[in-house]
Structure formats: structure tokens, C-alpha cells
XYZ file of C-alpha atoms in Angstrom:
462
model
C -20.600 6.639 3.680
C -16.970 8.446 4.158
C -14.129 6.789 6.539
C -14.722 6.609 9.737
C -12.081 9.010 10.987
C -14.566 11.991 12.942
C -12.586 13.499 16.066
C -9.193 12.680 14.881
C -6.657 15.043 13.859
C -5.887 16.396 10.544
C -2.224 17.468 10.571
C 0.662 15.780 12.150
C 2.586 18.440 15.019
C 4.755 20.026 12.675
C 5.225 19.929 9.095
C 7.476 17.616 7.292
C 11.117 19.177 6.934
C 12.377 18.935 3.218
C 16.178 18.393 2.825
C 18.509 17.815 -0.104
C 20.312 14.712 0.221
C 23.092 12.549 -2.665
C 20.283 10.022 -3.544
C 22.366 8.582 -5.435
C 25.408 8.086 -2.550
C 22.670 5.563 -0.872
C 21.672 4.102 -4.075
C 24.305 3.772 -6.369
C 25.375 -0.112 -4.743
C 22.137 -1.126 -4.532
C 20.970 -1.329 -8.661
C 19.291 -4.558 -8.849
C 19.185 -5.568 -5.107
C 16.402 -5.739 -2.390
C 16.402 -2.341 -1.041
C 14.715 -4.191 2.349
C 18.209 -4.792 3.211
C 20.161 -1.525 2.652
C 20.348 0.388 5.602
C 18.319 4.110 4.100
C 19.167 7.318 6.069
C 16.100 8.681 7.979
C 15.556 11.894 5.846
C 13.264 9.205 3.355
C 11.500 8.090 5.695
C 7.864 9.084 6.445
C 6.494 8.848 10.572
C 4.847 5.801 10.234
C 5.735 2.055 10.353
C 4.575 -0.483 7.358
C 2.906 -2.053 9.647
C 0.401 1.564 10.020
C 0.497 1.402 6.355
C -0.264 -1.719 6.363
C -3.235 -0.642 8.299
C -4.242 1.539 5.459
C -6.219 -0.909 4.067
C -8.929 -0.200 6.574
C -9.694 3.749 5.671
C -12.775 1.886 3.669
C -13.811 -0.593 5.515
C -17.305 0.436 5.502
C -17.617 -1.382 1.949
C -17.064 -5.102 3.813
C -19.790 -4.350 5.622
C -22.143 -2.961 3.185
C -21.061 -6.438 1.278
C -22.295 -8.564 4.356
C -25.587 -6.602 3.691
C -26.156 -7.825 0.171
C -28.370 -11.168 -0.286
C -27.073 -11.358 -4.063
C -23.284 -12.778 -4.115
C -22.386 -11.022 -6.958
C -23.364 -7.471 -5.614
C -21.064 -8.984 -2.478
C -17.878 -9.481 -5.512
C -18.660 -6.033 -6.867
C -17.913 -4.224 -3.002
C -15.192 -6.943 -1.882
C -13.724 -5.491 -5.278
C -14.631 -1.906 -4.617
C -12.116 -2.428 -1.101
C -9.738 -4.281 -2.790
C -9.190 -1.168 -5.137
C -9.613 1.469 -2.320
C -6.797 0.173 -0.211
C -4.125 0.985 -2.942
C -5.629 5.117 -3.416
C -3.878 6.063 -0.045
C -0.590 5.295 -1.974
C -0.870 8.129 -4.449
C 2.005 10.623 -4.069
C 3.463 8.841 -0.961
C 6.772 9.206 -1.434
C 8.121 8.967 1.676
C 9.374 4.931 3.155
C 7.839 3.883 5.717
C 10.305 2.717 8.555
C 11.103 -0.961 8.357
C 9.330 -2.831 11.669
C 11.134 -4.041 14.567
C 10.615 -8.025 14.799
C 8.126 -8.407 17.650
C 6.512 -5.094 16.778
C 2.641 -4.584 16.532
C 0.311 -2.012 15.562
C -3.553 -1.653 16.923
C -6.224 0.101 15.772
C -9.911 0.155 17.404
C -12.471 1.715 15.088
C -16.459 2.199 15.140
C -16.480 -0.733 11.957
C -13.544 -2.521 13.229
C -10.359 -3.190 14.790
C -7.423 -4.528 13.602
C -3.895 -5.919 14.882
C -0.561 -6.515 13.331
C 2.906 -7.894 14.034
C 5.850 -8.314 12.979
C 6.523 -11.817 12.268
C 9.857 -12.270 10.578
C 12.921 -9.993 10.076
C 14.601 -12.451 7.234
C 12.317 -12.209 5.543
C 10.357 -9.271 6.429
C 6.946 -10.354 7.203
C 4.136 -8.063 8.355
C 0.658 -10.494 9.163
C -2.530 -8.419 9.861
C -6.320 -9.820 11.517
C -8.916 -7.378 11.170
C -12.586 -8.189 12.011
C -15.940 -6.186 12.255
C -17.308 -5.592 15.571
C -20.170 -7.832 14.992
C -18.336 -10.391 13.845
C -19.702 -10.457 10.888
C -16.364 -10.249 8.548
C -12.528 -10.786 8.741
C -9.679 -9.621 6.816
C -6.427 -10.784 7.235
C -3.084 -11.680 5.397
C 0.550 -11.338 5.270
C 2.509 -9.305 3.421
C 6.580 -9.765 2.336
C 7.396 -6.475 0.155
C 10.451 -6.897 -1.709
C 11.939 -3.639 -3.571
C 14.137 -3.287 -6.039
C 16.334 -0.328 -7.579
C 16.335 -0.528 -11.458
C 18.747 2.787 -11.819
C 15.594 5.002 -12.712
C 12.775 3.518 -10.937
C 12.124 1.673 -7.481
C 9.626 -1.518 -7.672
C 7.925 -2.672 -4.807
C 6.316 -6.255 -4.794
C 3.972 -6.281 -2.024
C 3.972 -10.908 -2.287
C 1.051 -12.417 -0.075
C -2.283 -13.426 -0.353
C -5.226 -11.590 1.691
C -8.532 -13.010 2.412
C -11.951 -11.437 3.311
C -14.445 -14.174 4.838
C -17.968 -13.073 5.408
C -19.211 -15.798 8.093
C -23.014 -15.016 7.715
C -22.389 -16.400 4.226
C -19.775 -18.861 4.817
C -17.796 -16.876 1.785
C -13.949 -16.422 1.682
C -12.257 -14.193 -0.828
C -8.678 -13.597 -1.565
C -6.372 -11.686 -3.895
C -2.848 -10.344 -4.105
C -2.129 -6.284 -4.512
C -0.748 -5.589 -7.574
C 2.933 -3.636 -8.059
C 4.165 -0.368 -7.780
C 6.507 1.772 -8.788
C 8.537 5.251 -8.273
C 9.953 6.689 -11.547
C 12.572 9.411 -11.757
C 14.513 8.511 -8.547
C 17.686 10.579 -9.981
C 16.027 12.684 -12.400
C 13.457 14.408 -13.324
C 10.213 15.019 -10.784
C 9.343 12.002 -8.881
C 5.837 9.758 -9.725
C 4.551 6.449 -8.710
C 1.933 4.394 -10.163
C 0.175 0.822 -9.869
C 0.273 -1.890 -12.208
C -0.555 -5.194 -12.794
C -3.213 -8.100 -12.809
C -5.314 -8.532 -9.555
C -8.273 -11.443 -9.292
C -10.493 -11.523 -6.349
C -11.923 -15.199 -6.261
C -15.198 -16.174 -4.126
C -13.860 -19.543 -3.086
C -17.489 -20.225 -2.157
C -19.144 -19.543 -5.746
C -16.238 -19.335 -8.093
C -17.238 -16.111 -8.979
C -14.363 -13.604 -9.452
C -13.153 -10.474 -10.462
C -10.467 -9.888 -13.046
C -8.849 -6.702 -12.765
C -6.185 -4.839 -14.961
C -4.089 -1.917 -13.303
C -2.653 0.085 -16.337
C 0.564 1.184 -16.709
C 0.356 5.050 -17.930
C 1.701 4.553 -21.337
C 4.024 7.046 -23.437
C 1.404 9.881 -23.882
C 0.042 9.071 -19.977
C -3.643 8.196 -21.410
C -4.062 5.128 -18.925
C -2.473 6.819 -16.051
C -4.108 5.273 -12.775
C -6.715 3.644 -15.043
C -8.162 0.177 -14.154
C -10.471 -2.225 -16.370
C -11.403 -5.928 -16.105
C -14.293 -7.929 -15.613
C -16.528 -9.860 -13.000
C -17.034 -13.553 -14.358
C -19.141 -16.478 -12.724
C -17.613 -19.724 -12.421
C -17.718 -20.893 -15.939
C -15.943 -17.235 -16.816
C -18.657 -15.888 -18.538
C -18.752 -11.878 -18.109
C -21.239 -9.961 -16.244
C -20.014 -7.261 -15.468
C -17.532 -4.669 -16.989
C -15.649 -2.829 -14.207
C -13.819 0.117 -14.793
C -12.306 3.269 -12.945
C -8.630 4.844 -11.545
C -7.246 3.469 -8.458
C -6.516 6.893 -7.680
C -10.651 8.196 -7.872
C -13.279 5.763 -7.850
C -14.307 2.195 -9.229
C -17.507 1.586 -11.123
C -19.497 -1.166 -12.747
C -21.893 -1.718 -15.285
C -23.590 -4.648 -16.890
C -21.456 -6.417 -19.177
C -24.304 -6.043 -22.204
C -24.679 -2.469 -21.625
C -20.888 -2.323 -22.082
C -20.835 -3.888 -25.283
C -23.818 -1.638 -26.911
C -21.268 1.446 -25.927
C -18.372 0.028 -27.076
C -20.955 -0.389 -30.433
C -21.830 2.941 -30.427
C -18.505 4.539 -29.738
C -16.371 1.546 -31.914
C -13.935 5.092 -32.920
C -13.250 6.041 -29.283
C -12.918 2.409 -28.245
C -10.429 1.681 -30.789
C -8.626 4.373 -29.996
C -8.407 3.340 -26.740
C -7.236 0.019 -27.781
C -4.672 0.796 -30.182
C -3.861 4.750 -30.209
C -0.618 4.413 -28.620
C 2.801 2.754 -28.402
C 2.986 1.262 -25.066
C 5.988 2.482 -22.946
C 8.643 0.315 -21.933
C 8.544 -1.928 -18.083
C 9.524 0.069 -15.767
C 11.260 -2.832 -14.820
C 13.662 -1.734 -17.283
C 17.295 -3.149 -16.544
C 19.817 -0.792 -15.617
C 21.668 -1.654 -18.243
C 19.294 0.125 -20.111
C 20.762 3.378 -18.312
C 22.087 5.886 -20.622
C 26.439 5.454 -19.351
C 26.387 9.673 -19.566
C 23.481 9.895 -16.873
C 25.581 7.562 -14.654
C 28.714 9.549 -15.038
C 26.691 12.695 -13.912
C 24.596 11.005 -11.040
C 27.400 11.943 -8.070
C 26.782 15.115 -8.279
C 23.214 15.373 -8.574
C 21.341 16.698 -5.210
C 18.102 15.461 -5.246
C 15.352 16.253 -2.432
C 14.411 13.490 -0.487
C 10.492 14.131 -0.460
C 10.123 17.362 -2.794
C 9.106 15.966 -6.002
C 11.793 17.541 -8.160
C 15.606 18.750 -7.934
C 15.985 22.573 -8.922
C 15.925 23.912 -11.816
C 19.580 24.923 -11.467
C 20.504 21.462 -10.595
C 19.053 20.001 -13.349
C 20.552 22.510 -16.142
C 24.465 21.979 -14.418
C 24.014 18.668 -13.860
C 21.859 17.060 -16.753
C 20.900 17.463 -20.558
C 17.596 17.938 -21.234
C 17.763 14.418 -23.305
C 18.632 13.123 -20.239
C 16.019 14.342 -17.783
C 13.000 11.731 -16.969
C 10.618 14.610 -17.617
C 7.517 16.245 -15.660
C 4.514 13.610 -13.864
C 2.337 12.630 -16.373
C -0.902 13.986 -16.294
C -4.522 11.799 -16.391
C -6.349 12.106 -19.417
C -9.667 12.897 -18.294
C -11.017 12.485 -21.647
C -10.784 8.840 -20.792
C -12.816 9.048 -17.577
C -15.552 7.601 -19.194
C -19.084 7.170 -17.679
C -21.200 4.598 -19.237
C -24.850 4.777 -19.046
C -26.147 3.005 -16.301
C -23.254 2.228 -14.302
C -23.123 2.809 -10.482
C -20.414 3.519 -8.327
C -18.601 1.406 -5.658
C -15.714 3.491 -4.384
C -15.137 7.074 -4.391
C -11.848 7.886 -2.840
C -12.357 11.035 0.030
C -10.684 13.751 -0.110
C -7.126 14.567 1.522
C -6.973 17.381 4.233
C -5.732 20.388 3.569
C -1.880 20.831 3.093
C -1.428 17.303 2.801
C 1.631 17.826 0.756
C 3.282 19.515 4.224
C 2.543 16.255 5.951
C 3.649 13.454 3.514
C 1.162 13.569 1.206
C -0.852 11.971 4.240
C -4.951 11.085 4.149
C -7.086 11.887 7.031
C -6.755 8.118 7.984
C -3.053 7.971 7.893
C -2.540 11.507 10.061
C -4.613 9.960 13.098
C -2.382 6.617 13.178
C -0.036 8.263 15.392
C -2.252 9.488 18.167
C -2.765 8.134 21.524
C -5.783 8.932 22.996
C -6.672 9.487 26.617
C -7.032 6.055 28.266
C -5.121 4.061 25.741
C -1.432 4.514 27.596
C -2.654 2.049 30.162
C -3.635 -0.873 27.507
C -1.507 -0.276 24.704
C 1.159 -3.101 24.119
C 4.678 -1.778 24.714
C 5.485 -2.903 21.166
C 3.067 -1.119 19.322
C 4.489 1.305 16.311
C 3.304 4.096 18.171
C 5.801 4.056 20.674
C 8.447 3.652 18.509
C 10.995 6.770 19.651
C 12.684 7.029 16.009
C 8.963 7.911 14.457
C 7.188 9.897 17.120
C 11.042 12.350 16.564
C 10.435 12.123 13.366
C 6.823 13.173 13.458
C 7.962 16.093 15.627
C 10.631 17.739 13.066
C 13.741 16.188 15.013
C 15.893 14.890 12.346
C 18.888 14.089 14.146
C 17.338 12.558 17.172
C 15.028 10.297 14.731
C 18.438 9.243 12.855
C 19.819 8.320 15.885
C 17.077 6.575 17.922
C 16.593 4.668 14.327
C 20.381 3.212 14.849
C 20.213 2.280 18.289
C 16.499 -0.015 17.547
C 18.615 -1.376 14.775
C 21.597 -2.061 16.698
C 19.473 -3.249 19.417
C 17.421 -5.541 17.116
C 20.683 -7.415 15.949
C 22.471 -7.348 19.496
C 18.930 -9.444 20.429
C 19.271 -11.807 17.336
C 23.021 -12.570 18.705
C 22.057 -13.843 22.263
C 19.164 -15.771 20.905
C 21.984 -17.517 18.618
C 24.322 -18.183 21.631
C 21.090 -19.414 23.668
C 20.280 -21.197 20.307
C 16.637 -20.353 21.240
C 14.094 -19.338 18.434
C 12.000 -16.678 18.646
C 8.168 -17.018 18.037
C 5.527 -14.416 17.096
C 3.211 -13.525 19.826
C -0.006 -12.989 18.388
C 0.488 -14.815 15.563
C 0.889 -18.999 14.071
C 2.185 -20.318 10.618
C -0.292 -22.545 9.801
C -2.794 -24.075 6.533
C -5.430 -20.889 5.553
C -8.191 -23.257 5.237
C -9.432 -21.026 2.156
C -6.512 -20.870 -0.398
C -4.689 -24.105 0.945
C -1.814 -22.366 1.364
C 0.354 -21.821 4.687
C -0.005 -18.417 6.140
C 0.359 -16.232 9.066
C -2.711 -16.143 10.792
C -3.904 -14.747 14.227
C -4.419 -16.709 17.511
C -6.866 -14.316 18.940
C -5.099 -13.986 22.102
C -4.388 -10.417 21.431
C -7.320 -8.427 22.470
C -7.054 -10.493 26.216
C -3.916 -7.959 26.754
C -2.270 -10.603 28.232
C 1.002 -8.472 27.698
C 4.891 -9.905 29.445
C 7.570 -7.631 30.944
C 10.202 -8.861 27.833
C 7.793 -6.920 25.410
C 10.680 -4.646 25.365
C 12.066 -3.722 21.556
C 12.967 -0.231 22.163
């Protein structure tokens, strides 16, 4: 069964409006810090807050409920799994920031399988907690999330820290993981790619069971480009099953047995899979690690904010060819292997056509801006939709996005200054710090007053 997103638009009002811009003016100060606290100009932005990216997560949510249908736990692993890896495909080619949320802000979203709120519930640090539940009740999803990202001189990282939990109440089951990293190569040179990488284990905290999960970094020759591989283990970690996929396409799983008779019949191809290559460097690399000559030549580069190269001319005045970060790899599809008897999870759908004019945007993503008849009169004056910086944005007005995006942020802080002279403290709305009674850990978790709509006049953030 696809996403539930039948009725809702496919394209955003106009298209996206490319623009050269000094990347490297913006960046150049910022090599090594947290880039959540550099003021970016509004031509990287994309029309949507994180906390509607954030909401992402949900385009498959249809898997936590075909988990809630299974009797056998571990078929209930193998589809919590399946949604942990589908809420990280949306991210492919996204290139564009999402604006940074107001504090106070929220974001709804009603849907046939669910609905879901967020909120803003720090600025320092920036904190984004999410509650999303089935309409029968029969599952919740919620979590917090603190991204931190980081410019390396060649590549932004972005740690999305926090733990998110899935709790199934018909089987009194929790589950919780943390997403794995990303990062955008090329940010000076060279055409602009981002992938996933990293360790990611879903634990049943009911069973013990989990899932052990390896997001691959691409490699020199790109074989493991968006390629996944791990295992699902019972509680004394003995394997049952060998999961396998790209983040990117699809997840699969097979027996763990049947994995090991193809890995005997195909030892040649499995060793090359092992050991064929010379694994790239971290793209965590230091910038010390930056070649001085590329620095020297960096003010003068032009560099598109969302195409996904500079020109040609650029790069031949500008650059060396030595110099250059190169093309985005491509996946080996040689290496899409299908082992006998597996069966799929997740299967990613397809993007609408002429994404790439709107973002790189999914069918999910390109309805999170709408307001639909009716929902004027009940929507909460902070949600992201309202927000006058994005919905310019969305319609093509640079300069009026650039400058409604100043005057929330200048607004924001003016806010924070008579709450200092008051020496009053401000408190989420919708959500409480408190113990998650699942990973024993404190966490931001809803009070389930929001759906009352029990909204106050001082809702006002912009």
C-alpha cells in the first residue's frame, strides 16, 4: 500500500527560482562550527520548516500499522525496521535547508492512518519534539530531535541526536532507535551529493529482539552508495535474519540460513564485496585536510545555491581539475542483489513529476503546505504553515521571504529580551520534559492537550 497522499497537490505554486550566490562568503567563518547558529541567507532555504520535515517520517506510516497486524514479534521488528529506513528516502537530493523553527512553533498534520503534532521546544538548543498516533489508537511514535551541523570545508554533517520510540499498545511493545548521519559533499566544488551513514539499532524493549543496521558510506569507486546491511538478532544476539537494501529504494529480508548458503554459493562475489575496495576517507575529514590552493581560490567561486553544480566556465577559471570534488557517484546496480527467497518491506514511491523544479520534493512533502477548506478556523496560529517567510518563499518572492525571515528573527530575540527583564521562563505548550518510561531516559513528550484546541490570544510568533 502507497502513502496516503490522494487529493493533494503535486507541485508547489511556482517553481523554485535558482540563483548564484558566494557560498563561500556565508561559509568561510563557519569551518568547524554549528551551522544552527549562523544566520544563512534565504536563497538555501527550501519552503518548509524542520519541523514539516520532521513530519516526513510519516509518508510510510502504513508499515506501523501493518506491524500492529502481525501476531509474530519478529515479523513486527522486520516492518518497525522497514519505517525506520523509509523515513530517511525523502532526504535523497534535498538540498535545500529547511528554515530553522520559531520557539513556540508547531506543525499539524491529520491523515487517514494518523495525525501527528510538533513544537518547537527549545531555541538553545534547538529542539523539535513530535507525537504521532494511529487513529485507532493502536500505535504511537514520538521523539525529539536536536540536529547539530557542522561545516568541514568540503562537506556539511548533520547529526540528527535523539531517540524515537514506536509503542504498539495492543502488544504492550516499545521500540526505539536513533537516525543515523548525513552528509552534503562538494559544498564549494564540484556537483553537490548527500548520503547516509552510520549504525542504527531498533531494540524491542519488550522481547530484546533488535535490529542491527549498517548505512554504508559510498566508498572510492561508489559500490555501496545508499546501500544498507545488518541483521535482526533475538535477545541472546543470535541472527535470524539478514536484512539488506538502499535507503534510497527499498529494504528486504531474508532468513539468516538462506543468506549464508548464497554467500556459499557466490563466496567470489561476496568477497568482493567485502574486500574489493579501499574505503574512502570520513567525510568528517578536518579542514585541515583542505588542499591551501582550493582555499585561496574559494572567494571567487559562484556556486548555485540549489543547482547541483557551478558552470562549467566557473569551474575551468576558477579551479584545477585536481582540485574539483568530481561528478555524484553513481549506484552500482550490480550490487542490488536479490537473494532467493527474500521478501520486501519497503519500496520507496515514486517522486512527481519535475520534482527537481520543486526542491527535489516527494508527493508527501509538496502537500505540507496546503490549507484546506475548513482548516483556517482550527489551525493553531503557530503552526509552520502560516509562517509569512515560507509561504513567500513557496510563491517565488525572494526578497519578501528574506525579509519576513529577519523580522521573525528579530522578533524571536526582541521576545527572549522581555522574558529576561520579566525574568519569566518560557514553557512549551503542548509539550513536558519528563522520564520516557521505555528507554529511561528524559525526553520531550506530549501532554495530549493539543487536539482540545484549547488555543490563547499570545500564540502570536509572527
Amino acid at each position: 500500500m502507497a502513502s496516503d497522499n490522494s487529493g493533494y497537490r503535486l507541485i508547489l505554486p511556482v517553481p523554485m527560482y535558482h540563483n548564484d550566490f558566494n557560498i563561500w562568503s556565508v561559509l568561510k567563518n563557519c569551518i568547524g562550527k554549528e551551522l544552527s547558529k549562523i544566520t544563512m541567507p534565504v536563497v538555501f532555504n527550501e519552503p518548509l520548516s524542520f519541523l514539516q520535515r520532521m513530519t516526513e517520517y510519516m509518508e510510510y506510516a502504513h508499515l506501523l500499522r501493518i506491524a500492529t497486524e502481525q501476531s509474530d514479534p519478529i515479523t513486527r521488528l522486520q516492518y518497525v525496521t522497514g519505517f525506520a529506513v523509509s523515513a530517511l528516502a525523502s532526504n535523497w537530493e534535498r538540498l535545500g535547508k529547511p528554515f530553522n523553527p520559531l520557539l513556540g512553533e508547531t506543525f499539524e498534520l491529520e491523515r487517514e492512518e494518523f495525525r501527528i503534532i510538533c513544537e518547537q521546544v527549545s531555541h538553545h538548543p534547538p529542539i523539535s519534539a513530535f507525537h504521532a498516533e494511529a487513529r485507532n489508537k493502536e500505535w504511537t511514535f514520538h521523539g525529539s530531535i536536536h540536529p547539530k551541523l557542522k561545516f568541514w570545508g568540503k562537506s556539511v554533517e548533520i547529526q540528527p541526536k535523539g531517540v524515537v520510540t514506536v509503542y504498539f499498545s495492543k502488544w504492550n511493545e516499545a521500540y526505539s532507535w536513533t537516525n543515523v548521519q548525513c552528509c552534503v559533499h562538494n559544498i564549494i566544488a564540484g556537483k553537490l551529493w548527500m548520503e547516509q551513514y552510520g549504525n542504527m539499532e531498533i531494540i524491542n524493549h519488550s522481547t530484546g529482539y533488535r535490529s542491527n543496521l549498517t548505512f554504508k558510506q559510498a566508498g572510492s569507486n561508489s559500490k555501496d552508495l545508499h546501500r544498507i546491511e545488518g541483521y535482526l538478532l533475538d535477545k541472546s544476539k543470535r541472527k535470524l535474519f539478514y536484512l539488506y537494501g538502499k535507503w534510497t529504494e527499498f529494504l528486504k529480508c531474508v532468513a539468516h540460513h538462506t543468506y549464508e548458503e548464497y554467500q556459499k554459493e557466490n563466496s567470489v562475489k561476496c568477497k568482493r564485496d567485502r574486500d574489493g575496495e579501499t574505503r574512502s576517507k570520513s567525510p568528517n575529514d578536518s579542514p585541515s585536510h583542505t588542499p591551501r590552493k582550493v582555499l585561496q581560490k574559494l572567494n571567487s567561486l559562484k556556486v548555485s545555491a540549489f543547482k547541483s553544480s557551478t558552470t562549467q566556465e566557473s569551474m575551468d577559471e576558477s579551479l584545477s581539475p585536481d582540485m574539483c570534488e568530481g561528478d555524484i557517484p553513481k549506484s552500482d546496480s550490480t550490487y542490488s542483489i536479490n537473494i532467493p527467497n527474500s521478501f520486501t518491506i519497503w519500496t520507496v514511491n515514486p517522486r512527481p513529476p519535475n520534482c527537481e523544479d520543486y526542491y527535489q520534493f516527494t508527493s508527501f512533502a509538496m502537500s505540507l503546505n496546503e490549507i484546506n477548506q475548513g482548516m483556517q478556523k482550527t489551525l493553531c496560529p503557530t503552526d509552520s504553515r502560516l509562517r509569512p517567510d515560507i509561504k513567500k518563499l513557496e510563491q517565488g518572492d525572494i526578497d519578501g521571504a528574506a525579509i519576513e525571515k529577519t523580522r521573525l528573527e528579530e522578533k524571536q530575540r526582541d521576545a527572549c529580551k522581555q522574558r529576561k527583564c520579566k525574568k519569566g521562563d518560557w514553557s512549551p505548550r503542548w509539550f513536558k520534559f519528563e522520564m520516557n518510561p521505555y528507554t529511561k531516559q528524559e525526553d520531550w513528550l506530549c501532554n495530549g492537550e493539543y487536539w482540545n484546541r484549547q488555543y490563547i490570544e499570545e500564540d502570536d510568533i509572527f
